[in-house]
């Protein structure tokens, strides 16, 4: 991993000596991405800055790289995994360094813009063709490595991170509020999101994945050359399920071997799921250090225990990194993390992963690369069962996709709404609503393309930043383009058998992983059984120190124009009484937007100079079965519930039954039956809910009215508070403003 940046004149002129200061500022801002070496180059119209983290050939891989004839100059952030194979196909070419990226120079000189067609790796590069007076900016097929740029009529500036561009006084520093608030990943609206991702800032562009941007240094003219795109399904394929799984296994073996190639030590983030376990099992050497997040969610849903068990079965050292319910970052820590991430989507997952990287780097500084199981869910169907709904199957998943597509199409063409359904009977075909879409006949292709975009907007974006923040390179074996192409080409008739709940991965790992790992259900960092702890963590984060983060987010002129200060304060006040996952995450994203807006006006220190944080610690576990109660108490401590605050069912909650089912009660939320309660099996819980139905009572009074002991309902009561079924009632009217 490296940090690359630079500036070029695109009006036919050369850079002046003043550009040297700008190049130094770029390199200084990106110091965290490459602490091992720093090089600056200014020649004619082009200036380049390079910060190196050396994983391959540490002593002989400095950049910029220059072709043998001196006509082409190159800086690259990333790895070319098949560089030896590519070099072998260049007879008569002698490379001058051990850098895996140098092979790109003779490839370009031979193949022109087709030079990336056979390259396998993760990379972002800037190439200067002196003879043709061209500047090329390009990225790998999935955008694993970032490259941003801003251009005007006279010049272009480019960098691995947006914050480096802001070191240039001529680059605008304006948050793109309108686009940010409409971004699907930002507002948690399910939908087929396609097209280019947002950079969150006005006039800051991101080189698209699988694309080379060509800029003329003579007149600024630009072109885009797409060298890769997602393939279409192969309807004619006669490949069997077994053959697909075998091919997937072979490609994953190759990809893991590629990603594990380094001249320094590597580590692995190990969860309890099959993805990171597969990488661990296939990684060569057998001495990989593994790191598992010990959060309330991963402890309560069994994921952390599963990670430890996987390490035991594979004979790998495992470090359980304690990130308990009491670990709430300070406002300064959170601002630094948002600035490092450069995205309002910073949340619990990004915080937990950064803590893992901090622990690994501080305790094992020889580890410079981290293997991840990331992206397997998005590409191989890990989230499909969720889209099918509880108890749903593949047919339900496809029906829900069609419904989602239809609703989005009707939003774009509302005049068709009346005609599509009349008296419960559809009168128009789905394709008629939005004939321009390529996915009307196959919504799954739209889903796959949506997941591909999400990878760039969220997954690889934050995996890069959290690793780079600790001078570590993230490596993602599941984002080998050969693997993704294989899955994308699966014909429609084979999808249910291969991509429901990642079946292709599970089948591929037969005989490679122990069965208890291969068949283990997916776990989560912070959802599931630990959701209430995550809710409380985020609420405490926002409420601490007089709601410092929220108030700072509201401090800029633009924030006050777009955000309702009274509404956000009231929302936080409600959350402190009854945290809710969806509501608190949405509020946090708005706070993050406001923080980013403020930080662009007054730039924080570079990440390498960020304020110190508490040192992460490891919880040593010798026997999980015997120590489980102590582990839960240490990681997922429950706060004391107030005995003086009144509680009641939320305003949108009804407790109902039917004469025909006298022993069954239902909890309706917003008019929809969400929970079923058996009067025989859950008598204590039903009695407490009945006591709180219509009356606001303190907990002792409610328990006395119901005639139950708290121990009998404690877990359910805490869960009801977490999801908002029961709310703490304000002692007086809610505050409207401060």
XYZ file of C-alpha atoms in Angstrom:
738
model
C 0.000 0.000 0.000
C 1.125 3.522 -0.744
C -0.080 7.069 -0.876
C 0.128 8.730 -4.272
C -0.645 12.318 -5.183
C 0.353 15.016 -7.599
C -0.473 17.937 -9.828
C -0.226 18.455 -13.582
C -0.752 21.376 -15.922
C -3.290 20.531 -18.622
C -3.034 23.820 -20.508
C 0.268 23.196 -22.279
C 2.420 24.941 -19.660
C 4.989 23.634 -17.182
C 4.709 23.662 -13.412
C 6.518 26.388 -11.539
C 8.817 25.860 -8.584
C 5.900 26.719 -6.301
C 4.507 23.251 -6.996
C 7.248 21.764 -4.802
C 5.524 23.075 -1.687
C 2.223 21.594 -2.808
C 3.812 18.193 -3.452
C 5.354 18.267 0.024
C 1.951 19.092 1.513
C 0.374 16.172 -0.351
C 3.032 13.776 0.925
C 2.749 15.115 4.472
C -1.026 14.596 4.511
C -0.660 11.014 3.235
C 2.220 10.044 5.539
C 0.088 7.380 7.244
C -0.283 5.509 3.947
C 3.441 5.085 3.429
C 5.843 5.563 6.342
C 8.734 3.617 4.759
C 9.802 6.012 1.999
C 8.892 9.366 0.454
C 9.794 10.624 -3.013
C 8.847 13.807 -4.880
C 9.184 14.496 -8.592
C 8.588 17.691 -10.562
C 9.441 17.742 -14.235
C 7.871 19.853 -16.947
C 4.073 19.846 -16.579
C 3.858 17.018 -14.020
C 4.564 16.713 -10.310
C 4.238 13.486 -8.315
C 4.391 12.610 -4.613
C 4.849 9.058 -3.391
C 4.683 7.622 0.145
C 5.585 3.941 0.349
C 4.530 1.088 2.595
C 6.868 -1.674 1.463
C 5.429 -5.187 1.381
C 7.224 -6.456 -1.744
C 10.971 -5.939 -2.317
C 11.385 -3.422 0.536
C 14.911 -2.458 -0.523
C 14.409 -2.036 -4.252
C 10.950 -0.795 -5.147
C 11.035 2.982 -4.871
C 8.739 5.072 -7.047
C 8.162 6.903 -9.343
C 9.030 4.138 -11.801
C 10.491 5.136 -15.169
C 10.553 3.127 -18.399
C 13.894 2.014 -19.851
C 13.764 4.736 -22.505
C 12.699 7.406 -20.000
C 9.510 8.203 -21.913
C 6.948 6.928 -19.380
C 6.730 7.686 -15.647
C 4.460 5.789 -13.247
C 3.311 5.870 -9.628
C 1.118 3.059 -8.292
C -0.691 2.305 -5.059
C -1.363 -1.409 -4.773
C -0.209 -4.790 -5.971
C 0.053 -6.572 -9.322
C -0.277 -10.187 -8.256
C 0.568 -11.836 -11.579
C 3.569 -9.625 -12.346
C 5.921 -12.570 -12.887
C 3.564 -14.153 -15.406
C 3.156 -10.825 -17.182
C 6.908 -10.211 -17.247
C 7.470 -13.673 -18.730
C 5.284 -12.611 -21.641
C 7.596 -9.700 -22.446
C 10.605 -11.315 -24.157
C 13.633 -9.086 -24.326
C 12.351 -6.747 -21.590
C 14.567 -6.433 -18.531
C 13.005 -4.888 -15.444
C 15.268 -2.763 -13.282
C 13.583 -3.206 -9.870
C 11.850 -5.919 -7.886
C 8.631 -3.900 -7.774
C 5.567 -5.880 -8.810
C 4.217 -2.719 -10.462
C 7.141 -2.022 -12.807
C 5.786 -4.513 -15.347
C 2.983 -2.036 -16.116
C 5.460 0.234 -17.933
C 6.476 -2.155 -20.746
C 2.912 -3.471 -20.919
C 1.662 0.053 -21.611
C 4.362 0.707 -24.175
C 3.422 -2.498 -25.988
C -0.385 -2.577 -25.617
C -1.439 1.037 -25.111
C -4.794 1.417 -23.341
C -5.287 -2.373 -23.427
C -2.349 -2.881 -21.073
C -4.533 -3.767 -18.066
C -6.588 -6.474 -19.760
C -4.551 -9.347 -18.294
C -3.418 -7.647 -15.084
C -4.660 -9.262 -11.878
C -4.402 -7.156 -8.761
C -5.607 -4.165 -6.800
C -4.200 -0.840 -7.856
C -4.626 2.849 -8.510
C -2.068 4.510 -10.737
C -1.034 7.699 -12.493
C 0.985 7.272 -15.688
C 2.698 10.102 -17.535
C 3.371 9.495 -21.223
C 5.902 12.215 -22.027
C 6.003 11.574 -25.754
C 2.227 11.694 -26.263
C 1.820 14.371 -23.577
C -0.865 12.372 -21.798
C -1.697 11.686 -18.169
C -3.556 8.450 -17.392
C -5.401 7.813 -14.127
C -6.736 4.303 -13.528
C -8.061 1.881 -10.929
C -8.590 -1.837 -10.519
C -11.850 -3.534 -11.440
C -13.514 -3.050 -8.036
C -11.976 0.205 -6.863
C -10.135 -1.512 -4.016
C -7.516 1.215 -4.231
C -8.797 4.816 -4.273
C -7.827 7.679 -6.575
C -9.547 11.085 -6.436
C -8.976 14.151 -8.553
C -10.090 17.729 -9.132
C -9.538 19.611 -12.360
C -10.074 23.078 -13.723
C -9.067 24.629 -17.033
C -5.394 24.887 -16.159
C -4.501 21.846 -14.076
C -5.501 18.625 -12.361
C -4.654 17.522 -8.831
C -4.955 13.875 -7.776
C -4.474 11.859 -4.594
C -5.231 8.593 -2.807
C -7.399 10.446 -0.299
C -9.603 13.518 -0.529
C -7.965 15.186 2.454
C -4.725 15.437 0.481
C -6.512 17.354 -2.291
C -7.709 19.812 0.339
C -4.062 20.646 1.074
C -4.264 22.524 -2.232
C -5.768 25.957 -1.602
C -7.229 26.055 -5.125
C -9.262 22.867 -4.655
C -12.827 23.574 -3.464
C -13.772 22.315 -0.013
C -17.545 22.004 -0.189
C -19.648 19.146 1.087
C -22.207 18.008 -1.496
C -25.233 18.089 0.799
C -27.849 17.512 -1.884
C -26.246 14.416 -3.319
C -25.236 13.063 0.082
C -28.765 13.253 1.488
C -30.122 11.475 -1.588
C -27.556 8.658 -1.555
C -29.197 5.262 -0.979
C -26.440 4.019 1.321
C -26.767 7.221 3.339
C -30.512 7.230 3.969
C -30.867 3.426 4.284
C -33.448 3.284 1.494
C -33.477 -0.162 -0.145
C -33.250 0.174 -3.879
C -31.347 -0.621 -7.029
C -28.576 1.962 -6.744
C -26.520 2.109 -9.921
C -24.248 4.629 -11.542
C -21.257 6.358 -10.069
C -20.743 6.573 -6.355
C -20.657 9.878 -4.547
C -17.406 11.312 -3.228
C -19.497 13.372 -0.753
C -17.750 16.591 -1.877
C -18.525 18.966 -4.731
C -16.131 18.968 -7.699
C -14.136 16.032 -6.330
C -14.134 13.129 -8.779
C -13.284 9.477 -8.233
C -11.757 7.426 -11.034
C -14.374 4.705 -11.698
C -13.389 1.053 -11.183
C -12.267 -0.706 -14.340
C -11.662 2.627 -16.078
C -8.658 4.588 -17.348
C -9.143 8.363 -17.481
C -7.006 9.961 -20.203
C -6.109 13.649 -19.852
C -4.292 15.676 -22.475
C -1.524 17.842 -21.051
C -1.793 20.049 -24.145
C -5.408 21.209 -23.912
C -7.102 19.351 -21.017
C -9.244 17.164 -23.279
C -10.330 14.000 -21.475
C -11.565 10.536 -22.412
C -12.549 7.441 -20.494
C -11.550 3.939 -21.520
C -13.412 1.121 -19.791
C -11.249 -1.984 -19.762
C -13.587 -4.166 -17.644
C -17.255 -4.503 -16.747
C -19.434 -7.071 -15.001
C -20.209 -9.898 -17.432
C -23.742 -11.025 -18.271
C -25.112 -14.416 -17.189
C -24.170 -17.287 -19.468
C -27.600 -18.672 -20.325
C -26.076 -21.410 -22.483
C -23.788 -22.741 -19.749
C -24.042 -26.479 -19.149
C -21.649 -26.405 -16.198
C -22.938 -28.471 -13.280
C -23.231 -27.193 -9.719
C -20.333 -29.421 -8.706
C -18.172 -28.020 -11.499
C -19.024 -24.442 -10.511
C -18.039 -25.164 -6.895
C -14.798 -26.867 -7.950
C -13.888 -23.967 -10.228
C -14.692 -21.502 -7.449
C -12.430 -23.411 -5.047
C -9.543 -23.455 -7.522
C -9.843 -19.727 -8.170
C -10.094 -18.912 -4.461
C -6.994 -21.005 -3.742
C -5.150 -19.013 -6.405
C -6.457 -15.674 -5.153
C -5.545 -16.343 -1.518
C -2.050 -17.386 -2.593
C -1.744 -14.137 -4.563
C -2.961 -12.000 -1.667
C -0.660 -13.790 0.783
C 2.424 -12.938 -1.281
C 4.601 -10.458 0.598
C 8.121 -9.983 1.894
C 6.726 -8.894 5.271
C 4.347 -10.498 7.780
C 0.601 -10.636 7.167
C -2.335 -11.060 9.540
C -5.999 -12.017 9.156
C -9.232 -10.653 10.606
C -11.089 -13.802 11.632
C -14.803 -13.886 12.401
C -16.947 -16.935 13.046
C -18.196 -17.102 9.462
C -17.088 -19.117 6.476
C -15.486 -16.268 4.489
C -12.518 -15.402 6.686
C -12.278 -19.072 7.712
C -11.831 -20.044 4.053
C -9.042 -17.488 3.656
C -7.403 -18.751 6.859
C -7.560 -22.372 5.713
C -6.141 -21.623 2.264
C -3.412 -19.172 3.283
C 0.022 -20.770 2.876
C 2.426 -21.116 5.770
C 0.098 -22.015 8.633
C 1.505 -19.383 11.020
C -0.867 -16.521 10.262
C -1.810 -14.422 13.287
C -5.566 -13.920 13.457
C -7.535 -11.145 15.146
C -11.161 -11.352 16.285
C -13.361 -8.489 17.478
C -14.771 -9.158 20.929
C -17.800 -6.840 20.883
C -21.145 -7.249 22.662
C -22.679 -8.320 19.362
C -20.026 -10.892 18.465
C -20.054 -12.338 21.984
C -23.827 -12.621 22.333
C -24.435 -14.006 18.830
C -21.549 -16.481 19.050
C -19.436 -14.971 16.267
C -16.381 -14.288 18.449
C -16.528 -17.767 19.897
C -16.796 -19.123 16.361
C -13.687 -17.191 15.343
C -11.729 -18.636 18.231
C -12.986 -22.133 17.428
C -11.945 -21.742 13.785
C -8.448 -20.700 14.831
C -8.209 -23.703 17.167
C -9.278 -26.161 14.467
C -6.851 -24.655 11.943
C -3.998 -24.411 14.446
C -3.627 -20.630 14.154
C -2.869 -18.107 16.917
C -5.921 -15.980 17.685
C -6.107 -12.652 19.495
C -9.492 -11.672 20.915
C -9.488 -7.864 20.900
C -11.723 -6.425 23.609
C -14.101 -3.714 22.360
C -16.681 -3.882 25.120
C -19.863 -1.959 25.752
C -17.980 0.562 27.885
C -15.557 1.458 25.061
C -17.153 4.645 23.774
C -14.796 6.860 21.745
C -14.414 10.455 22.841
C -15.717 13.249 20.584
C -12.148 13.905 19.411
C -11.607 10.231 18.595
C -14.816 10.172 16.573
C -13.957 13.332 14.643
C -10.557 11.856 13.805
C -12.182 8.624 12.613
C -14.682 10.481 10.413
C -11.845 12.539 8.945
C -9.802 9.407 8.321
C -12.775 7.739 6.633
C -13.901 10.786 4.613
C -17.455 9.453 4.614
C -20.602 10.075 6.666
C -21.134 6.292 6.686
C -18.645 5.884 9.535
C -20.398 3.747 12.136
C -19.896 0.793 14.479
C -18.385 -1.549 11.868
C -15.746 0.979 10.842
C -14.948 1.800 14.469
C -14.548 -1.866 15.401
C -12.326 -2.612 12.407
C -10.128 0.377 13.127
C -9.719 -0.871 16.694
C -8.622 -4.264 15.326
C -6.060 -2.598 13.069
C -4.795 -0.486 15.966
C -4.318 -3.543 18.157
C -2.509 -5.475 15.428
C -0.216 -2.599 14.489
C 0.661 -1.609 18.041
C 1.372 -5.149 19.201
C 2.786 -6.665 16.004
C 4.398 -3.842 14.011
C 5.999 -6.362 11.660
C 2.521 -7.046 10.204
C 2.042 -4.689 7.262
C -0.782 -6.446 5.431
C -4.131 -7.803 6.617
C -6.104 -10.515 4.835
C -9.882 -10.090 4.950
C -12.968 -12.126 4.127
C -14.668 -8.943 2.925
C -16.994 -8.791 -0.114
C -17.945 -12.485 -0.071
C -21.465 -11.680 1.145
C -22.117 -9.051 -1.515
C -20.850 -11.146 -4.431
C -21.854 -14.670 -3.417
C -25.362 -14.191 -2.030
C -24.748 -13.803 1.691
C -27.530 -11.247 2.110
C -30.076 -12.903 -0.170
C -31.933 -14.739 2.669
C -32.519 -11.368 4.345
C -34.130 -10.034 1.173
C -36.344 -13.120 1.041
C -37.774 -12.328 4.467
C -38.029 -14.559 7.513
C -38.698 -18.125 6.413
C -38.540 -17.125 2.749
C -36.927 -18.984 -0.119
C -35.455 -18.122 -3.515
C -38.881 -17.483 -5.036
C -39.646 -14.999 -2.256
C -36.305 -13.293 -2.859
C -37.020 -12.867 -6.567
C -40.572 -11.678 -5.861
C -39.239 -9.070 -3.430
C -36.662 -7.942 -5.985
C -39.375 -7.507 -8.614
C -41.490 -5.559 -6.133
C -38.542 -3.329 -5.252
C -37.770 -2.741 -8.921
C -41.433 -1.940 -9.605
C -41.705 0.561 -6.754
C -38.574 2.372 -7.902
C -39.788 2.408 -11.502
C -43.129 3.876 -10.416
C -41.305 6.573 -8.463
C -39.555 7.559 -11.689
C -42.788 7.308 -13.696
C -45.646 8.018 -11.265
C -48.179 8.464 -14.083
C -48.159 4.676 -14.517
C -49.086 4.014 -10.905
C -52.843 3.874 -11.466
C -52.577 1.606 -14.480
C -50.213 -0.914 -13.080
C -52.699 -2.222 -10.530
C -56.451 -1.826 -10.793
C -58.815 -3.664 -8.428
C -55.865 -5.810 -7.348
C -55.091 -6.915 -10.907
C -51.973 -5.660 -12.760
C -52.912 -4.227 -16.153
C -49.378 -3.356 -17.329
C -46.177 -5.363 -17.509
C -43.273 -4.301 -15.315
C -41.156 -3.573 -18.388
C -43.709 -0.994 -19.562
C -43.167 1.163 -16.487
C -39.513 1.883 -17.197
C -38.536 0.453 -20.592
C -35.076 2.014 -20.454
C -33.816 -0.174 -17.626
C -31.636 -3.160 -18.553
C -32.911 -5.172 -15.587
C -36.690 -5.388 -16.100
C -36.531 -9.011 -17.258
C -33.891 -10.050 -14.724
C -33.961 -8.007 -11.493
C -31.227 -10.234 -10.045
C -28.753 -8.678 -12.476
C -29.797 -5.308 -11.097
C -29.277 -6.627 -7.575
C -25.795 -7.883 -8.488
C -24.870 -4.525 -10.044
C -26.223 -2.768 -6.959
C -24.003 -4.897 -4.701
C -21.037 -4.112 -6.958
C -21.680 -0.394 -6.482
C -22.123 -0.809 -2.718
C -18.708 -2.443 -2.549
C -17.140 0.726 -3.926
C -19.259 3.214 -1.985
C -18.891 1.532 1.388
C -16.952 -1.731 1.686
C -13.642 -1.206 -0.085
C -13.764 2.501 0.812
C -13.712 1.866 4.553
C -11.503 -1.225 4.372
C -8.874 0.956 2.701
C -9.129 3.820 5.194
C -9.241 1.782 8.411
C -6.169 -0.188 7.315
C -4.307 2.818 5.912
C -4.923 4.734 9.124
C -2.562 2.281 10.823
C -0.113 2.011 7.890
C -1.445 -1.396 6.905
C -2.608 -2.749 3.563
C -5.987 -4.509 3.369
C -6.077 -7.501 1.017
C -9.363 -8.979 -0.181
C -9.089 -12.403 -1.874
C -12.817 -12.590 -2.670
C -12.433 -9.600 -5.014
C -10.430 -11.470 -7.612
C -12.085 -10.601 -10.920
C -11.959 -14.231 -12.036
C -14.065 -15.269 -9.027
C -16.573 -12.473 -9.542
C -16.871 -13.219 -13.251
C -17.559 -16.876 -12.485
C -20.421 -16.001 -10.119
C -21.836 -13.261 -12.355
C -22.052 -15.693 -15.285
C -24.105 -18.298 -13.397
C -27.296 -18.770 -15.460
C -30.631 -17.872 -13.892
C -31.733 -21.495 -13.577
C -28.713 -22.358 -11.382
C -28.773 -19.365 -9.027
C -31.008 -20.852 -6.329
C -28.667 -23.821 -6.019
C -25.453 -21.796 -5.982
C -25.881 -18.296 -4.552
C -28.597 -18.737 -1.943
C -26.786 -18.149 1.374
C -23.382 -18.448 -0.353
C -23.905 -22.084 -1.292
C -21.167 -21.888 -3.898
C -18.688 -20.937 -1.161
C -19.943 -23.609 1.216
C -19.801 -26.297 -1.465
C -16.349 -25.159 -2.559
C -15.064 -25.542 0.997
C -16.135 -29.171 1.400
C -13.081 -31.090 2.522
C -11.196 -27.848 3.159
C -12.970 -26.607 6.291
C -14.341 -28.660 9.183
C -18.099 -29.127 8.818
C -18.993 -27.090 11.899
C -17.287 -24.084 10.304
C -18.461 -24.721 6.747
C -22.126 -24.872 7.764
C -22.113 -22.219 10.499
C -24.719 -19.467 9.898
C -23.595 -15.923 9.266
C -22.875 -13.767 12.324
C -22.699 -9.988 12.679
C -20.420 -7.420 14.247
C -23.194 -5.547 15.994
C -26.669 -6.632 14.871
C -28.644 -9.601 16.156
C -28.463 -10.413 19.849
C -26.124 -7.515 20.592
C -28.172 -4.819 18.861
C -29.228 -3.085 22.057
C -25.588 -2.653 23.079
C -24.818 -1.072 19.719
C -27.805 1.247 20.099
C -26.645 2.295 23.535
C -23.045 2.716 22.323
C -24.094 5.082 19.527
C -26.499 6.990 21.746
C -23.848 7.489 24.422
C -21.398 8.587 21.727
C -23.781 11.315 20.567
C -25.009 12.350 24.014
C -21.658 12.581 25.828
C -20.194 15.913 26.906
C -23.427 17.814 26.403
C -24.074 16.293 22.951
C -20.794 17.801 21.767
C -20.702 15.979 18.432
C -24.280 16.887 17.559
C -23.785 20.534 18.474
C -20.586 20.734 16.436
C -22.377 19.135 13.494
C -24.971 21.914 13.633
C -22.399 24.696 13.828
C -21.841 25.397 10.123
C -24.052 27.575 7.968
C -24.790 24.754 5.528
C -25.657 22.355 8.338
C -28.154 24.830 9.747
C -29.654 25.212 6.266
C -30.155 21.480 5.698
C -30.597 20.063 9.202
C -33.327 20.718 11.732
C -31.509 21.526 14.946
C -34.651 21.149 17.044
C -35.551 17.882 15.358
C -32.090 16.377 15.808
C -31.930 17.392 19.463
C -35.365 15.950 20.104
C -34.409 12.737 18.292
C -31.321 12.353 20.473
C -33.357 13.044 23.600
C -35.769 10.274 22.624
C -32.920 7.896 21.855
C -31.399 8.407 25.286
C -34.678 7.070 26.681
C -35.262 4.327 24.099
C -32.419 3.586 21.676
C -33.392 2.217 18.269
C -30.841 0.890 15.786
C -32.238 2.389 12.604
C -33.024 5.770 14.114
C -29.694 6.218 15.868
C -27.663 5.211 12.797
C -29.544 7.687 10.608
C -28.997 10.431 13.165
C -25.308 9.532 13.381
C -24.898 9.837 9.605
C -26.362 13.338 9.668
C -24.019 14.248 12.511
C -21.098 12.866 10.499
C -22.136 15.010 7.525
C -22.137 18.105 9.695
C -18.749 17.198 11.157
C -17.251 16.746 7.686
C -18.687 20.089 6.633
C -17.040 21.783 9.581
C -13.714 20.014 9.126
C -13.411 21.098 5.495
C -13.555 24.703 6.676
C -10.787 24.152 9.229
C -8.682 21.163 8.219
C -7.745 18.772 11.040
C -4.246 17.418 11.499
C -3.257 14.597 9.115
C -4.092 11.083 10.385
C -0.432 10.403 11.222
C -0.648 13.266 13.736
C -4.049 12.429 15.232
C -4.516 12.629 18.996
C -3.582 9.517 21.008
C -6.298 6.942 21.668
C -6.660 4.413 24.496
C -4.508 1.382 23.780
C -6.595 -1.629 22.636
C -6.340 -4.674 24.874
C -6.678 -8.400 24.363
C -8.948 -10.593 26.448
C -7.137 -13.871 26.981
C -9.534 -16.803 26.812
C -8.384 -20.327 27.651
C -11.695 -22.191 27.922
C -14.717 -20.445 26.403
C -17.264 -22.854 27.870
C -15.987 -22.411 31.395
C -15.341 -18.669 31.107
C -18.422 -17.675 29.114
C -20.249 -15.890 31.939
C -17.135 -13.877 32.773
C -16.612 -13.016 29.085
C -20.187 -11.769 28.708
C -19.913 -9.743 31.914
C -16.646 -8.186 30.734
C -17.720 -7.414 27.173
C -21.479 -6.858 27.319
C -22.102 -5.182 30.642
C -25.740 -4.228 31.158
C -26.496 -0.784 32.614
C -28.704 -0.426 35.641
C -32.280 0.379 34.678
C -33.799 3.414 36.343
C -36.332 2.594 39.034
C -37.828 6.083 39.007
C -38.396 6.723 35.284
C -41.880 5.755 34.035
C -42.161 3.294 31.124
C -45.027 2.565 28.724
C -45.738 0.883 25.411
C -44.664 3.119 22.539
C -47.367 5.191 20.858
C -47.216 3.065 17.687
C -47.505 -0.244 19.567
C -50.725 -2.132 20.281
C -51.235 -5.295 22.323
C -54.109 -7.265 20.790
C -55.785 -10.661 20.840
C -58.748 -12.306 19.126
C -61.699 -14.228 20.653
C -60.863 -17.195 18.463
C -57.305 -17.289 19.879
C -57.672 -16.469 23.581
C -54.273 -17.938 24.471
C -52.371 -15.967 21.833
C -51.564 -12.269 21.902
C -49.947 -10.150 19.219
C -47.784 -7.047 19.367
C -48.673 -4.766 16.468
C -46.217 -2.068 15.381
C -47.538 0.616 13.037
C -50.556 -1.574 12.317
C -48.543 -4.673 11.411
C -48.369 -7.796 13.592
C -44.682 -8.165 14.473
C -44.577 -10.439 17.551
C -46.629 -13.344 18.881
C -46.894 -14.075 22.615
C -48.192 -17.282 24.136
C -50.265 -16.671 27.265
C -49.185 -20.067 28.552
C -45.466 -20.016 27.743
C -44.783 -16.278 28.205
C -47.221 -15.435 30.985
C -44.834 -13.184 32.925
C -43.838 -11.174 29.856
C -47.456 -10.808 28.728
C -48.477 -9.617 32.190
C -45.789 -6.916 32.195
C -46.792 -5.664 28.736
C -50.426 -5.539 29.831
C -49.389 -3.519 32.868
C -47.625 -0.995 30.602
C -50.440 -0.856 28.039
C -52.007 2.556 28.477
C -50.220 3.398 31.725
C -46.818 4.951 32.309
C -45.379 3.207 35.360
C -42.017 2.990 37.013
C -40.423 -0.418 36.702
C -41.141 -1.427 40.343
C -44.788 -0.345 39.985
C -45.185 -2.180 36.667
C -43.663 -5.368 38.101
C -45.925 -5.135 41.143
C -49.020 -4.595 38.980
C -48.072 -7.569 36.799
C -47.155 -9.714 39.780
C -43.838 -10.852 38.289
C -40.172 -10.806 39.276
C -37.754 -8.780 37.165
C -35.431 -11.756 36.603
C -38.226 -13.503 34.698
C -38.571 -10.681 32.156
C -35.214 -8.844 32.286
C -33.880 -10.001 28.908
C -37.148 -9.372 27.067
C -37.613 -5.984 28.734
C -34.155 -4.818 27.669
C -34.800 -6.023 24.125
C -38.162 -4.230 24.055
C -36.437 -1.009 25.088
C -33.746 -1.504 22.439
C -36.209 -1.932 19.565
C -38.600 0.749 20.786
C -41.607 -1.379 21.816
C -41.340 0.062 25.314
C -40.166 3.624 25.859
C -39.073 5.629 28.845
C -41.484 8.507 29.264
C -40.235 12.072 29.717
C -40.835 13.603 33.092
C -41.958 16.775 31.378
C -42.439 18.148 27.894
C -39.595 17.282 25.502
C -37.104 20.080 24.888
C -37.617 21.889 21.618
C -34.316 23.739 21.573
C -31.189 24.573 23.504
